[in-house]
Amino acid sequence: MRAWWILCVLLTACAPPADASEGTLIVRAHERGVVHVDARPVSGYRVRLARGMHVVELRRGALVIASERVEVRGGSTVEIDLDVIAAGSIASDAAVSGRVEIRSVPPGAEIEIDGAPAGLGALVIDLVPGPHVVRVWAPGYEAFEQEIYVGAGAETELDVQLVPSP
């Protein structure tokens, strides 16, 4: 037993130090698409990221088909499975959808549509026609929430100015 403990101590001491400023994200997606992290396309499904919170999306063109928030810790590996967003929220056919552009101040605020993460501001997304609830938030600011109506083939713009928290 003592030899096992000594071996573990030696292996730990000889292991290269983990970089505490970044970690690795492994994305498994069962649908075709391009992985985006914090609204930027990435190549491959294994990505080195700065530690902290990130929004990971699977997109087909401008269409977000899966989205998840993930926390990356320095020196660690995080694995996620991206599940396709419910068909009732995200449009699957651009001919019957409406385009929504959401811009935020501060830039890069987190955007949720119908309770699901959709990306970071500025965001352009196709949604099925009908009412949708848009929530925009960022640390240090009060959250903004508004119901919008998306018309088939229509383009909707939403400019959100977040108010600093007291």
PDB file of C-alpha atoms in Angstrom:
ATOM      1  CA  MET A   1       0.000   0.000   0.000  1.00  0.00           C
ATOM      2  CA  ARG A   2       2.838   2.382   0.866  1.00  0.00           C
ATOM      3  CA  ALA A   3       4.466   1.755  -2.542  1.00  0.00           C
ATOM      4  CA  TRP A   4       1.212   2.733  -4.300  1.00  0.00           C
ATOM      5  CA  TRP A   5       1.045   5.988  -2.333  1.00  0.00           C
ATOM      6  CA  ILE A   6       4.679   6.808  -3.164  1.00  0.00           C
ATOM      7  CA  LEU A   7       4.041   6.089  -6.862  1.00  0.00           C
ATOM      8  CA  CYS A   8       1.024   8.441  -6.840  1.00  0.00           C
ATOM      9  CA  VAL A   9       3.063  11.209  -5.193  1.00  0.00           C
ATOM     10  CA  LEU A  10       5.881  10.790  -7.718  1.00  0.00           C
ATOM     11  CA  LEU A  11       3.502  10.806 -10.698  1.00  0.00           C
ATOM     12  CA  THR A  12       1.789  13.928  -9.421  1.00  0.00           C
ATOM     13  CA  ALA A  13       5.101  15.683  -8.814  1.00  0.00           C
ATOM     14  CA  CYS A  14       6.370  14.791 -12.303  1.00  0.00           C
ATOM     15  CA  ALA A  15       3.180  15.741 -14.139  1.00  0.00           C
ATOM     16  CA  PRO A  16       3.371  18.978 -16.118  1.00  0.00           C
ATOM     17  CA  PRO A  17       1.581  21.810 -14.332  1.00  0.00           C
ATOM     18  CA  ALA A  18      -1.926  22.534 -15.589  1.00  0.00           C
ATOM     19  CA  ASP A  19      -2.399  25.954 -17.179  1.00  0.00           C
ATOM     20  CA  ALA A  20      -4.857  27.608 -14.808  1.00  0.00           C
ATOM     21  CA  SER A  21      -5.842  30.250 -17.370  1.00  0.00           C
ATOM     22  CA  GLU A  22      -7.492  27.879 -19.838  1.00  0.00           C
ATOM     23  CA  GLY A  23      -9.142  24.493 -20.216  1.00  0.00           C
ATOM     24  CA  THR A  24     -10.314  22.154 -22.949  1.00  0.00           C
ATOM     25  CA  LEU A  25     -13.859  21.815 -24.282  1.00  0.00           C
ATOM     26  CA  ILE A  26     -14.920  18.678 -26.149  1.00  0.00           C
ATOM     27  CA  VAL A  27     -18.204  19.039 -28.054  1.00  0.00           C
ATOM     28  CA  ARG A  28     -20.270  16.071 -29.231  1.00  0.00           C
ATOM     29  CA  ALA A  29     -22.987  16.970 -31.725  1.00  0.00           C
ATOM     30  CA  HIS A  30     -25.341  14.497 -33.386  1.00  0.00           C
ATOM     31  CA  GLU A  31     -26.450  16.942 -36.072  1.00  0.00           C
ATOM     32  CA  ARG A  32     -24.528  18.571 -38.923  1.00  0.00           C
ATOM     33  CA  GLY A  33     -23.409  22.119 -38.312  1.00  0.00           C
ATOM     34  CA  VAL A  34     -20.604  24.457 -37.305  1.00  0.00           C
ATOM     35  CA  VAL A  35     -19.684  24.822 -33.648  1.00  0.00           C
ATOM     36  CA  HIS A  36     -19.532  28.418 -32.383  1.00  0.00           C
ATOM     37  CA  VAL A  37     -18.132  29.461 -29.019  1.00  0.00           C
ATOM     38  CA  ASP A  38     -19.166  32.904 -27.798  1.00  0.00           C
ATOM     39  CA  ALA A  39     -20.607  33.666 -31.273  1.00  0.00           C
ATOM     40  CA  ARG A  40     -17.335  32.804 -33.075  1.00  0.00           C
ATOM     41  CA  PRO A  41     -16.927  29.733 -35.287  1.00  0.00           C
ATOM     42  CA  VAL A  42     -14.289  27.242 -34.150  1.00  0.00           C
ATOM     43  CA  SER A  43     -12.617  24.505 -36.131  1.00  0.00           C
ATOM     44  CA  GLY A  44     -13.068  21.000 -34.801  1.00  0.00           C
ATOM     45  CA  TYR A  45     -14.844  19.668 -31.779  1.00  0.00           C
ATOM     46  CA  ARG A  46     -11.939  19.973 -29.311  1.00  0.00           C
ATOM     47  CA  VAL A  47     -11.216  23.578 -28.329  1.00  0.00           C
ATOM     48  CA  ARG A  48      -8.875  25.280 -25.845  1.00  0.00           C
ATOM     49  CA  LEU A  49     -10.737  28.094 -24.065  1.00  0.00           C
ATOM     50  CA  ALA A  50     -10.030  30.694 -21.426  1.00  0.00           C
ATOM     51  CA  ARG A  51     -11.491  29.736 -18.074  1.00  0.00           C
ATOM     52  CA  GLY A  52     -14.960  31.118 -17.368  1.00  0.00           C
ATOM     53  CA  MET A  53     -18.500  30.888 -18.765  1.00  0.00           C
ATOM     54  CA  HIS A  54     -18.999  30.336 -22.497  1.00  0.00           C
ATOM     55  CA  VAL A  55     -21.977  29.896 -24.828  1.00  0.00           C
ATOM     56  CA  VAL A  56     -21.514  26.958 -27.205  1.00  0.00           C
ATOM     57  CA  GLU A  57     -23.788  26.758 -30.258  1.00  0.00           C
ATOM     58  CA  LEU A  58     -24.262  24.424 -33.179  1.00  0.00           C
ATOM     59  CA  ARG A  59     -25.310  26.418 -36.245  1.00  0.00           C
ATOM     60  CA  ARG A  60     -26.437  25.781 -39.793  1.00  0.00           C
ATOM     61  CA  GLY A  61     -25.816  29.078 -41.514  1.00  0.00           C
ATOM     62  CA  ALA A  62     -27.357  31.751 -39.263  1.00  0.00           C
ATOM     63  CA  LEU A  63     -29.694  29.179 -37.688  1.00  0.00           C
ATOM     64  CA  VAL A  64     -28.824  28.089 -34.135  1.00  0.00           C
ATOM     65  CA  ILE A  65     -29.955  24.467 -33.827  1.00  0.00           C
ATOM     66  CA  ALA A  66     -28.397  23.717 -30.431  1.00  0.00           C
ATOM     67  CA  SER A  67     -27.017  25.838 -27.622  1.00  0.00           C
ATOM     68  CA  GLU A  68     -25.576  25.334 -24.163  1.00  0.00           C
ATOM     69  CA  ARG A  69     -23.809  27.424 -21.521  1.00  0.00           C
ATOM     70  CA  VAL A  70     -20.686  25.816 -20.128  1.00  0.00           C
ATOM     71  CA  GLU A  71     -18.149  26.731 -17.466  1.00  0.00           C
ATOM     72  CA  VAL A  72     -14.525  25.964 -18.272  1.00  0.00           C
ATOM     73  CA  ARG A  73     -12.117  25.683 -15.370  1.00  0.00           C
ATOM     74  CA  GLY A  74      -8.399  26.202 -15.788  1.00  0.00           C
ATOM     75  CA  GLY A  75      -6.466  23.022 -16.495  1.00  0.00           C
ATOM     76  CA  SER A  76      -9.605  20.887 -16.857  1.00  0.00           C
ATOM     77  CA  THR A  77     -11.482  19.199 -19.683  1.00  0.00           C
ATOM     78  CA  VAL A  78     -15.247  19.662 -20.091  1.00  0.00           C
ATOM     79  CA  GLU A  79     -17.304  17.431 -22.386  1.00  0.00           C
ATOM     80  CA  ILE A  80     -20.794  18.385 -23.595  1.00  0.00           C
ATOM     81  CA  ASP A  81     -23.472  16.880 -25.841  1.00  0.00           C
ATOM     82  CA  LEU A  82     -25.333  19.519 -27.845  1.00  0.00           C
ATOM     83  CA  ASP A  83     -29.035  18.667 -28.096  1.00  0.00           C
ATOM     84  CA  VAL A  84     -31.168  20.212 -30.816  1.00  0.00           C
ATOM     85  CA  ILE A  85     -33.386  23.043 -29.551  1.00  0.00           C
ATOM     86  CA  ALA A  86     -37.118  22.340 -29.470  1.00  0.00           C
ATOM     87  CA  ALA A  87     -38.688  22.697 -32.897  1.00  0.00           C
ATOM     88  CA  GLY A  88     -41.248  25.163 -31.539  1.00  0.00           C
ATOM     89  CA  SER A  89     -38.635  27.858 -31.019  1.00  0.00           C
ATOM     90  CA  ILE A  90     -36.075  27.714 -33.786  1.00  0.00           C
ATOM     91  CA  ALA A  91     -37.191  27.737 -37.402  1.00  0.00           C
ATOM     92  CA  SER A  92     -36.142  24.766 -39.529  1.00  0.00           C
ATOM     93  CA  ASP A  93     -37.071  26.315 -42.877  1.00  0.00           C
ATOM     94  CA  ALA A  94     -36.016  29.880 -43.701  1.00  0.00           C
ATOM     95  CA  ALA A  95     -38.985  30.258 -46.099  1.00  0.00           C
ATOM     96  CA  VAL A  96     -41.482  30.099 -43.225  1.00  0.00           C
ATOM     97  CA  SER A  97     -39.379  31.881 -40.629  1.00  0.00           C
ATOM     98  CA  GLY A  98     -38.800  35.448 -39.609  1.00  0.00           C
ATOM     99  CA  ARG A  99     -35.390  36.956 -39.034  1.00  0.00           C
ATOM    100  CA  VAL A 100     -34.624  38.663 -35.725  1.00  0.00           C
ATOM    101  CA  GLU A 101     -31.577  40.832 -35.074  1.00  0.00           C
ATOM    102  CA  ILE A 102     -30.796  41.625 -31.444  1.00  0.00           C
ATOM    103  CA  ARG A 103     -28.100  44.141 -30.526  1.00  0.00           C
ATOM    104  CA  SER A 104     -27.065  44.821 -26.946  1.00  0.00           C
ATOM    105  CA  VAL A 105     -25.246  47.479 -24.987  1.00  0.00           C
ATOM    106  CA  PRO A 106     -22.973  46.349 -23.478  1.00  0.00           C
ATOM    107  CA  PRO A 107     -21.933  44.297 -26.504  1.00  0.00           C
ATOM    108  CA  GLY A 108     -21.738  40.568 -25.933  1.00  0.00           C
ATOM    109  CA  ALA A 109     -24.581  40.357 -23.398  1.00  0.00           C
ATOM    110  CA  GLU A 110     -26.148  36.906 -23.145  1.00  0.00           C
ATOM    111  CA  ILE A 111     -29.387  36.355 -25.063  1.00  0.00           C
ATOM    112  CA  GLU A 112     -32.063  33.769 -24.329  1.00  0.00           C
ATOM    113  CA  ILE A 113     -35.071  33.097 -26.528  1.00  0.00           C
ATOM    114  CA  ASP A 114     -38.049  31.270 -25.053  1.00  0.00           C
ATOM    115  CA  GLY A 115     -35.893  30.272 -22.074  1.00  0.00           C
ATOM    116  CA  ALA A 116     -33.078  28.688 -24.133  1.00  0.00           C
ATOM    117  CA  PRO A 117     -29.604  30.205 -24.637  1.00  0.00           C
ATOM    118  CA  ALA A 118     -29.422  31.693 -28.145  1.00  0.00           C
ATOM    119  CA  GLY A 119     -26.050  33.449 -28.206  1.00  0.00           C
ATOM    120  CA  LEU A 120     -24.389  36.741 -27.446  1.00  0.00           C
ATOM    121  CA  GLY A 121     -25.390  40.212 -28.678  1.00  0.00           C
ATOM    122  CA  ALA A 122     -25.283  41.079 -31.575  1.00  0.00           C
ATOM    123  CA  LEU A 123     -27.273  38.081 -32.746  1.00  0.00           C
ATOM    124  CA  VAL A 124     -29.118  37.353 -35.978  1.00  0.00           C
ATOM    125  CA  ILE A 125     -31.417  34.327 -35.822  1.00  0.00           C
ATOM    126  CA  ASP A 126     -34.336  32.830 -37.753  1.00  0.00           C
ATOM    127  CA  LEU A 127     -37.387  31.970 -35.633  1.00  0.00           C
ATOM    128  CA  VAL A 128     -40.739  30.418 -36.383  1.00  0.00           C
ATOM    129  CA  PRO A 129     -43.541  32.974 -36.732  1.00  0.00           C
ATOM    130  CA  GLY A 130     -45.394  33.871 -33.555  1.00  0.00           C
ATOM    131  CA  PRO A 131     -44.670  35.290 -30.113  1.00  0.00           C
ATOM    132  CA  HIS A 132     -41.274  34.758 -28.467  1.00  0.00           C
ATOM    133  CA  VAL A 133     -39.800  35.945 -25.174  1.00  0.00           C
ATOM    134  CA  VAL A 134     -36.356  37.543 -25.465  1.00  0.00           C
ATOM    135  CA  ARG A 135     -34.220  37.910 -22.352  1.00  0.00           C
ATOM    136  CA  VAL A 136     -30.899  39.794 -22.420  1.00  0.00           C
ATOM    137  CA  TRP A 137     -28.559  39.964 -19.457  1.00  0.00           C
ATOM    138  CA  ALA A 138     -24.961  40.555 -18.415  1.00  0.00           C
ATOM    139  CA  PRO A 139     -23.160  40.512 -15.060  1.00  0.00           C
ATOM    140  CA  GLY A 140     -23.475  43.869 -13.319  1.00  0.00           C
ATOM    141  CA  TYR A 141     -26.635  44.842 -15.244  1.00  0.00           C
ATOM    142  CA  GLU A 142     -30.363  44.406 -14.746  1.00  0.00           C
ATOM    143  CA  ALA A 143     -31.882  41.749 -17.011  1.00  0.00           C
ATOM    144  CA  PHE A 144     -34.097  42.904 -19.882  1.00  0.00           C
ATOM    145  CA  GLU A 145     -37.082  40.808 -20.964  1.00  0.00           C
ATOM    146  CA  GLN A 146     -39.604  41.486 -23.709  1.00  0.00           C
ATOM    147  CA  GLU A 147     -42.090  39.519 -25.754  1.00  0.00           C
ATOM    148  CA  ILE A 148     -41.723  40.051 -29.501  1.00  0.00           C
ATOM    149  CA  TYR A 149     -43.877  38.894 -32.383  1.00  0.00           C
ATOM    150  CA  VAL A 150     -42.093  37.380 -35.372  1.00  0.00           C
ATOM    151  CA  GLY A 151     -43.896  37.477 -38.714  1.00  0.00           C
ATOM    152  CA  ALA A 152     -43.279  34.955 -41.527  1.00  0.00           C
ATOM    153  CA  GLY A 153     -40.674  36.416 -43.886  1.00  0.00           C
ATOM    154  CA  ALA A 154     -40.416  39.560 -41.741  1.00  0.00           C
ATOM    155  CA  GLU A 155     -37.301  41.093 -40.226  1.00  0.00           C
ATOM    156  CA  THR A 156     -37.415  42.337 -36.631  1.00  0.00           C
ATOM    157  CA  GLU A 157     -34.744  44.438 -34.931  1.00  0.00           C
ATOM    158  CA  LEU A 158     -34.367  44.792 -31.182  1.00  0.00           C
ATOM    159  CA  ASP A 159     -31.843  47.203 -29.662  1.00  0.00           C
ATOM    160  CA  VAL A 160     -31.347  46.576 -25.934  1.00  0.00           C
ATOM    161  CA  GLN A 161     -29.609  49.068 -23.650  1.00  0.00           C
ATOM    162  CA  LEU A 162     -28.993  47.264 -20.341  1.00  0.00           C
ATOM    163  CA  VAL A 163     -29.135  49.352 -17.173  1.00  0.00           C
ATOM    164  CA  PRO A 164     -26.319  48.933 -14.626  1.00  0.00           C
ATOM    165  CA  SER A 165     -27.413  47.238 -11.383  1.00  0.00           C
ATOM    166  CA  PRO A 166     -27.646  49.536  -8.373  1.00  0.00           C
TER     167      PRO A 166
END
